[in-house]
PDB file of C-alpha atoms and ligand atoms in Angstrom:
ATOM      1  CA  MET A 738     -31.850-107.079  15.291  1.00  0.00           C
ATOM      2  CA  THR A 739     -29.221-106.834  18.002  1.00  0.00           C
ATOM      3  CA  SER A 740     -29.490-109.307  20.877  1.00  0.00           C
ATOM      4  CA  PRO A 741     -30.607-107.891  24.236  1.00  0.00           C
ATOM      5  CA  GLY A 742     -27.678-107.098  26.515  1.00  0.00           C
ATOM      6  CA  PRO A 743     -26.907-109.027  29.697  1.00  0.00           C
ATOM      7  CA  LEU A 744     -28.981-108.366  32.805  1.00  0.00           C
ATOM      8  CA  ILE A 745     -26.759-106.469  35.256  1.00  0.00           C
ATOM      9  CA  GLY A 746     -27.789-105.367  38.738  1.00  0.00           C
ATOM     10  CA  VAL A 747     -26.710-102.367  40.768  1.00  0.00           C
ATOM     11  CA  LEU A 748     -26.568-102.966  44.513  1.00  0.00           C
ATOM     12  CA  ALA A 749     -29.257-100.604  45.775  1.00  0.00           C
ATOM     13  CA  ILE A 750     -28.814-100.251  49.503  1.00  0.00           C
ATOM     14  CA  GLN A 751     -26.865 -96.984  49.483  1.00  0.00           C
ATOM     15  CA  GLY A 752     -24.952 -94.801  47.026  1.00  0.00           C
ATOM     16  CA  ASP A 753     -25.292 -93.503  43.464  1.00  0.00           C
ATOM     17  CA  VAL A 754     -27.438 -96.310  42.072  1.00  0.00           C
ATOM     18  CA  ARG A 755     -29.337 -94.337  39.418  1.00  0.00           C
ATOM     19  CA  GLU A 756     -26.207 -93.069  37.677  1.00  0.00           C
ATOM     20  CA  HIS A 757     -24.838 -96.629  37.321  1.00  0.00           C
ATOM     21  CA  LEU A 758     -28.171 -97.915  35.978  1.00  0.00           C
ATOM     22  CA  ALA A 759     -28.099 -95.183  33.312  1.00  0.00           C
ATOM     23  CA  SER A 760     -24.440 -95.854  32.395  1.00  0.00           C
ATOM     24  CA  LEU A 761     -25.071 -99.607  32.115  1.00  0.00           C
ATOM     25  CA  GLU A 762     -28.040 -99.047  29.798  1.00  0.00           C
ATOM     26  CA  ARG A 763     -25.931 -96.731  27.645  1.00  0.00           C
ATOM     27  CA  ALA A 764     -23.225 -99.427  27.590  1.00  0.00           C
ATOM     28  CA  GLY A 765     -25.693-101.950  26.148  1.00  0.00           C
ATOM     29  CA  ALA A 766     -26.827-103.848  29.246  1.00  0.00           C
ATOM     30  CA  ARG A 767     -30.278-104.259  30.737  1.00  0.00           C
ATOM     31  CA  ALA A 768     -29.912-102.789  34.223  1.00  0.00           C
ATOM     32  CA  ARG A 769     -31.973-103.143  37.361  1.00  0.00           C
ATOM     33  CA  PRO A 770     -31.555-102.288  41.052  1.00  0.00           C
ATOM     34  CA  VAL A 771     -30.729-105.171  43.412  1.00  0.00           C
ATOM     35  CA  GLY A 772     -31.929-104.736  46.994  1.00  0.00           C
ATOM     36  CA  SER A 773     -32.701-108.294  48.038  1.00  0.00           C
ATOM     37  CA  THR A 774     -31.313-111.822  47.828  1.00  0.00           C
ATOM     38  CA  ALA A 775     -34.047-112.736  45.324  1.00  0.00           C
ATOM     39  CA  GLU A 776     -33.121-109.816  43.072  1.00  0.00           C
ATOM     40  CA  LEU A 777     -29.430-110.772  43.316  1.00  0.00           C
ATOM     41  CA  GLY A 778     -30.319-114.258  42.112  1.00  0.00           C
ATOM     42  CA  GLY A 779     -31.836-112.849  38.927  1.00  0.00           C
ATOM     43  CA  VAL A 780     -28.837-110.951  37.538  1.00  0.00           C
ATOM     44  CA  GLU A 781     -25.751-112.016  35.583  1.00  0.00           C
ATOM     45  CA  GLY A 782     -23.416-109.389  37.017  1.00  0.00           C
ATOM     46  CA  LEU A 783     -23.435-106.762  39.763  1.00  0.00           C
ATOM     47  CA  VAL A 784     -22.199-103.192  40.159  1.00  0.00           C
ATOM     48  CA  ILE A 785     -21.473-101.982  43.689  1.00  0.00           C
ATOM     49  CA  PRO A 786     -21.769 -98.186  43.497  1.00  0.00           C
ATOM     50  CA  GLY A 787     -19.949 -95.341  45.167  1.00  0.00           C
ATOM     51  CA  GLY A 788     -21.310 -94.010  48.425  1.00  0.00           C
ATOM     52  CA  GLU A 789     -20.073 -94.719  51.913  1.00  0.00           C
ATOM     53  CA  SER A 790     -18.536 -98.129  52.456  1.00  0.00           C
ATOM     54  CA  THR A 791     -19.071 -98.174  56.237  1.00  0.00           C
ATOM     55  CA  THR A 792     -22.809 -97.492  55.788  1.00  0.00           C
ATOM     56  CA  MET A 793     -23.047 -99.950  52.920  1.00  0.00           C
ATOM     57  CA  SER A 794     -21.380-102.630  55.041  1.00  0.00           C
ATOM     58  CA  LYS A 795     -23.694-101.955  57.992  1.00  0.00           C
ATOM     59  CA  LEU A 796     -26.847-102.054  55.836  1.00  0.00           C
ATOM     60  CA  ALA A 797     -25.752-105.160  53.908  1.00  0.00           C
ATOM     61  CA  LEU A 798     -25.229-106.957  57.237  1.00  0.00           C
ATOM     62  CA  ALA A 799     -28.547-105.678  58.681  1.00  0.00           C
ATOM     63  CA  ASP A 800     -30.470-106.644  55.529  1.00  0.00           C
ATOM     64  CA  GLY A 801     -28.939-110.132  55.456  1.00  0.00           C
ATOM     65  CA  LEU A 802     -27.316-109.389  52.092  1.00  0.00           C
ATOM     66  CA  MET A 803     -23.641-109.769  53.002  1.00  0.00           C
ATOM     67  CA  THR A 804     -23.627-113.577  52.933  1.00  0.00           C
ATOM     68  CA  PRO A 805     -25.569-113.852  49.629  1.00  0.00           C
ATOM     69  CA  LEU A 806     -23.209-111.265  48.114  1.00  0.00           C
ATOM     70  CA  ARG A 807     -20.166-113.274  49.238  1.00  0.00           C
ATOM     71  CA  GLU A 808     -21.730-116.476  47.895  1.00  0.00           C
ATOM     72  CA  ALA A 809     -22.548-114.873  44.530  1.00  0.00           C
ATOM     73  CA  ARG A 810     -18.996-113.534  44.305  1.00  0.00           C
ATOM     74  CA  ALA A 811     -17.510-116.910  45.289  1.00  0.00           C
ATOM     75  CA  SER A 812     -19.614-118.663  42.641  1.00  0.00           C
ATOM     76  CA  GLY A 813     -18.017-116.434  39.993  1.00  0.00           C
ATOM     77  CA  MET A 814     -20.583-113.667  39.432  1.00  0.00           C
ATOM     78  CA  PRO A 815     -18.793-110.757  37.728  1.00  0.00           C
ATOM     79  CA  MET A 816     -18.769-107.690  39.964  1.00  0.00           C
ATOM     80  CA  TYR A 817     -17.629-104.117  39.413  1.00  0.00           C
ATOM     81  CA  GLY A 818     -17.078-101.762  42.368  1.00  0.00           C
ATOM     82  CA  SER A 819     -16.532 -98.010  42.048  1.00  0.00           C
ATOM     83  CA  CYS A 820     -15.066 -96.053  44.967  1.00  0.00           C
ATOM     84  CA  ALA A 821     -16.969 -97.337  48.038  1.00  0.00           C
ATOM     85  CA  GLY A 822     -17.736-100.362  45.826  1.00  0.00           C
ATOM     86  CA  MET A 823     -13.994-100.912  45.359  1.00  0.00           C
ATOM     87  CA  ILE A 824     -13.643-100.968  49.140  1.00  0.00           C
ATOM     88  CA  MET A 825     -16.505-103.483  49.354  1.00  0.00           C
ATOM     89  CA  LEU A 826     -14.691-105.846  46.955  1.00  0.00           C
ATOM     90  CA  ALA A 827     -11.286-105.532  48.661  1.00  0.00           C
ATOM     91  CA  ASP A 828      -9.908-108.319  50.841  1.00  0.00           C
ATOM     92  CA  ARG A 829      -8.098-105.802  53.069  1.00  0.00           C
ATOM     93  CA  VAL A 830      -9.057-102.235  54.085  1.00  0.00           C
ATOM     94  CA  GLU A 831      -6.820 -99.690  55.822  1.00  0.00           C
ATOM     95  CA  ASP A 832      -8.552 -96.994  57.879  1.00  0.00           C
ATOM     96  CA  ALA A 833     -11.674 -99.117  58.002  1.00  0.00           C
ATOM     97  CA  ARG A 834     -14.091 -98.776  60.890  1.00  0.00           C
ATOM     98  CA  PRO A 835     -13.522-101.609  63.370  1.00  0.00           C
ATOM     99  CA  ASP A 836     -16.876-103.238  62.557  1.00  0.00           C
ATOM    100  CA  GLN A 837     -16.614-102.710  58.794  1.00  0.00           C
ATOM    101  CA  GLU A 838     -16.883-105.868  56.691  1.00  0.00           C
ATOM    102  CA  THR A 839     -16.451-106.405  52.965  1.00  0.00           C
ATOM    103  CA  VAL A 840     -17.693-108.809  50.319  1.00  0.00           C
ATOM    104  CA  GLY A 841     -14.042-109.313  49.404  1.00  0.00           C
ATOM    105  CA  GLY A 842     -12.608-111.344  46.560  1.00  0.00           C
ATOM    106  CA  LEU A 843     -10.110-108.834  45.210  1.00  0.00           C
ATOM    107  CA  ASP A 844      -6.628-109.596  46.518  1.00  0.00           C
ATOM    108  CA  ILE A 845      -5.861-105.940  47.202  1.00  0.00           C
ATOM    109  CA  THR A 846      -5.313-103.636  50.160  1.00  0.00           C
ATOM    110  CA  VAL A 847      -7.193-100.327  49.825  1.00  0.00           C
ATOM    111  CA  ARG A 848      -6.880 -97.254  52.001  1.00  0.00           C
ATOM    112  CA  ARG A 849     -10.096 -95.341  52.621  1.00  0.00           C
ATOM    113  CA  ASN A 850     -10.157 -91.568  51.989  1.00  0.00           C
ATOM    114  CA  ALA A 851      -6.532 -91.919  50.942  1.00  0.00           C
ATOM    115  CA  PHE A 852      -6.152 -88.751  48.907  1.00  0.00           C
ATOM    116  CA  GLY A 853      -6.673 -86.626  52.004  1.00  0.00           C
ATOM    117  CA  ARG A 854      -8.688 -83.594  52.956  1.00  0.00           C
ATOM    118  CA  GLN A 855      -7.038 -81.046  50.690  1.00  0.00           C
ATOM    119  CA  VAL A 856      -8.078 -83.006  47.635  1.00  0.00           C
ATOM    120  CA  ASP A 857     -11.412 -84.433  48.752  1.00  0.00           C
ATOM    121  CA  SER A 858     -12.541 -84.306  45.137  1.00  0.00           C
ATOM    122  CA  PHE A 859     -10.636 -83.909  41.916  1.00  0.00           C
ATOM    123  CA  GLU A 860     -10.747 -84.893  38.278  1.00  0.00           C
ATOM    124  CA  SER A 861      -7.839 -86.328  36.368  1.00  0.00           C
ATOM    125  CA  GLU A 862      -7.336 -87.562  32.802  1.00  0.00           C
ATOM    126  CA  VAL A 863      -6.081 -91.112  33.376  1.00  0.00           C
ATOM    127  CA  PRO A 864      -4.557 -93.397  30.719  1.00  0.00           C
ATOM    128  CA  ILE A 865      -6.317 -96.789  30.828  1.00  0.00           C
ATOM    129  CA  PRO A 866      -4.949 -99.034  28.059  1.00  0.00           C
ATOM    130  CA  ALA A 867      -7.691-101.632  28.750  1.00  0.00           C
ATOM    131  CA  VAL A 868     -10.346 -99.204  27.466  1.00  0.00           C
ATOM    132  CA  GLY A 869      -8.233 -97.506  24.781  1.00  0.00           C
ATOM    133  CA  GLU A 870      -7.676 -93.882  23.809  1.00  0.00           C
ATOM    134  CA  PRO A 871      -8.247 -91.133  24.838  1.00  0.00           C
ATOM    135  CA  ASP A 872      -7.335 -90.824  28.528  1.00  0.00           C
ATOM    136  CA  PHE A 873     -10.318 -91.434  30.823  1.00  0.00           C
ATOM    137  CA  PRO A 874     -11.947 -88.469  32.641  1.00  0.00           C
ATOM    138  CA  ALA A 875     -11.739 -89.884  36.169  1.00  0.00           C
ATOM    139  CA  VAL A 876     -13.736 -88.198  38.952  1.00  0.00           C
ATOM    140  CA  PHE A 877     -12.447 -88.909  42.479  1.00  0.00           C
ATOM    141  CA  ILE A 878     -14.633 -88.133  45.528  1.00  0.00           C
ATOM    142  CA  ARG A 879     -13.137 -88.963  48.932  1.00  0.00           C
ATOM    143  CA  ALA A 880     -11.626 -91.838  47.043  1.00  0.00           C
ATOM    144  CA  PRO A 881      -9.647 -94.805  48.265  1.00  0.00           C
ATOM    145  CA  TRP A 882      -6.439 -95.880  46.589  1.00  0.00           C
ATOM    146  CA  VAL A 883      -4.904 -99.311  46.232  1.00  0.00           C
ATOM    147  CA  GLU A 884      -1.829 -99.776  48.401  1.00  0.00           C
ATOM    148  CA  GLN A 885      -0.948-103.348  47.564  1.00  0.00           C
ATOM    149  CA  VAL A 886      -2.012-105.927  44.993  1.00  0.00           C
ATOM    150  CA  GLY A 887      -1.625-109.712  44.971  1.00  0.00           C
ATOM    151  CA  PRO A 888       0.042-111.619  42.110  1.00  0.00           C
ATOM    152  CA  SER A 889      -3.173-112.365  40.193  1.00  0.00           C
ATOM    153  CA  VAL A 890      -4.379-108.754  40.087  1.00  0.00           C
ATOM    154  CA  ASP A 891      -3.993-106.714  36.888  1.00  0.00           C
ATOM    155  CA  VAL A 892      -3.325-103.016  37.455  1.00  0.00           C
ATOM    156  CA  LEU A 893      -5.428-101.080  34.905  1.00  0.00           C
ATOM    157  CA  ALA A 894      -4.662 -97.481  35.872  1.00  0.00           C
ATOM    158  CA  ARG A 895      -2.472 -95.262  38.023  1.00  0.00           C
ATOM    159  CA  VAL A 896      -2.475 -91.559  38.809  1.00  0.00           C
ATOM    160  CA  GLU A 897       0.621 -89.485  39.444  1.00  0.00           C
ATOM    161  CA  ARG A 898       0.326 -88.773  43.141  1.00  0.00           C
ATOM    162  CA  GLY A 899       3.042 -89.793  45.530  1.00  0.00           C
ATOM    163  CA  GLY A 900       5.417 -92.584  44.604  1.00  0.00           C
ATOM    164  CA  ALA A 901       7.460 -92.753  41.437  1.00  0.00           C
ATOM    165  CA  GLU A 902       5.218 -95.363  39.845  1.00  0.00           C
ATOM    166  CA  GLY A 903       1.998 -93.514  40.609  1.00  0.00           C
ATOM    167  CA  THR A 904      -0.921 -94.616  42.725  1.00  0.00           C
ATOM    168  CA  ILE A 905      -3.072 -97.565  41.639  1.00  0.00           C
ATOM    169  CA  VAL A 906      -6.693 -96.524  40.996  1.00  0.00           C
ATOM    170  CA  ALA A 907      -8.147 -99.323  38.833  1.00  0.00           C
ATOM    171  CA  VAL A 908      -7.688-103.096  38.979  1.00  0.00           C
ATOM    172  CA  ARG A 909      -9.066-106.309  37.567  1.00  0.00           C
ATOM    173  CA  GLN A 910      -8.817-109.856  38.903  1.00  0.00           C
ATOM    174  CA  GLY A 911     -10.717-112.384  36.765  1.00  0.00           C
ATOM    175  CA  PRO A 912     -14.433-111.479  36.955  1.00  0.00           C
ATOM    176  CA  LEU A 913     -13.851-108.636  39.434  1.00  0.00           C
ATOM    177  CA  LEU A 914     -13.259-105.028  38.351  1.00  0.00           C
ATOM    178  CA  ALA A 915     -12.762-101.999  40.587  1.00  0.00           C
ATOM    179  CA  THR A 916     -12.063 -98.296  40.148  1.00  0.00           C
ATOM    180  CA  ALA A 917     -11.316 -95.715  42.840  1.00  0.00           C
ATOM    181  CA  PHE A 918     -13.100 -93.164  40.626  1.00  0.00           C
ATOM    182  CA  HIS A 919     -16.682 -92.674  39.390  1.00  0.00           C
ATOM    183  CA  PRO A 920     -17.156 -93.293  35.641  1.00  0.00           C
ATOM    184  CA  GLU A 921     -20.945 -93.160  36.177  1.00  0.00           C
ATOM    185  CA  LEU A 922     -20.645 -89.406  36.822  1.00  0.00           C
ATOM    186  CA  THR A 923     -19.190 -88.743  33.376  1.00  0.00           C
ATOM    187  CA  GLY A 924     -20.632 -89.287  29.917  1.00  0.00           C
ATOM    188  CA  ASP A 925     -17.847 -91.791  29.202  1.00  0.00           C
ATOM    189  CA  THR A 926     -19.206 -95.349  29.220  1.00  0.00           C
ATOM    190  CA  ARG A 927     -15.985 -97.234  28.400  1.00  0.00           C
ATOM    191  CA  ILE A 928     -15.531 -98.693  31.901  1.00  0.00           C
ATOM    192  CA  HIS A 929     -19.152 -99.898  31.913  1.00  0.00           C
ATOM    193  CA  GLU A 930     -18.666-101.307  28.399  1.00  0.00           C
ATOM    194  CA  LEU A 931     -15.615-103.219  29.656  1.00  0.00           C
ATOM    195  CA  PHE A 932     -17.722-104.629  32.499  1.00  0.00           C
ATOM    196  CA  VAL A 933     -20.553-105.573  30.103  1.00  0.00           C
ATOM    197  CA  ARG A 934     -17.985-107.509  28.012  1.00  0.00           C
ATOM    198  CA  MET A 935     -16.742-109.242  31.200  1.00  0.00           C
ATOM    199  CA  VAL A 936     -20.317-110.293  32.035  1.00  0.00           C
ATOM    200  CA  ILE A 937     -20.922-111.610  28.511  1.00  0.00           C
ATOM    201  CA  GLY A 938     -17.652-113.534  28.967  1.00  0.00           C
TER     202      GLY A 938
HETATM  203  N1  LIG B 711     -14.955 -92.417  51.364  1.00  0.00           N
HETATM  204  C1  LIG B 711     -16.005 -93.336  51.015  1.00  0.00           C
HETATM  205  C2  LIG B 711     -15.908 -94.648  51.791  1.00  0.00           C
HETATM  206  O1  LIG B 711     -15.013 -94.892  52.526  1.00  0.00           O
HETATM  207  C3  LIG B 711     -16.035 -93.623  49.528  1.00  0.00           C
HETATM  208  C4  LIG B 711     -16.408 -92.371  48.767  1.00  0.00           C
HETATM  209  C5  LIG B 711     -17.156 -92.626  47.494  1.00  0.00           C
HETATM  210  O2  LIG B 711     -17.654 -93.723  47.220  1.00  0.00           O
HETATM  211  N2  LIG B 711     -17.316 -91.584  46.731  1.00  0.00           N
HETATM  212  O3  LIG B 711     -16.775 -95.451  51.624  1.00  0.00           O
END
């Protein structure tokens, strides 16, 4: 008999929660929504989904969840943020709303809606050595990109858009993982499998 997978939560205040729950289950985890401090206390890792980071920030503050999220992150809980979730994990946000706050922890600067109006949404096959071959089908929806990374951040993926080196769209720093794209909207579970392995440790 295989052992039950780790218990991983999906922050359920706004965004595409259901898709992440399904991807986590397919990747071998037990997944449940997290909408309260008590529910946060019961999980071994947390996914912060895509959605709208300004709304997520506002609701997390109103619900009293921002401080518990920061404490869980500071105590070493593995967290994975996709798109708006990447913004929520970033220490610095360009084009943020003035009252927008983040959980932070990732020593990166992200720019919201960075790919611009003409390319609000697009899909790109992105090489991600950390999850192996083939290239990953990455879906970007009003996505941020990473403008700057600190010395302890590993760059996992870039796309060829502006700049000779390409634009950074996936990073890892210890127990924190973030992608500018939405793996939960594809059938490809390799990013979620990577996060499950990070939670198992
Ligand atoms: N543009 C959104 C934001 O700033 C993110 C979009 C997404 O998560 N698909 O929060």
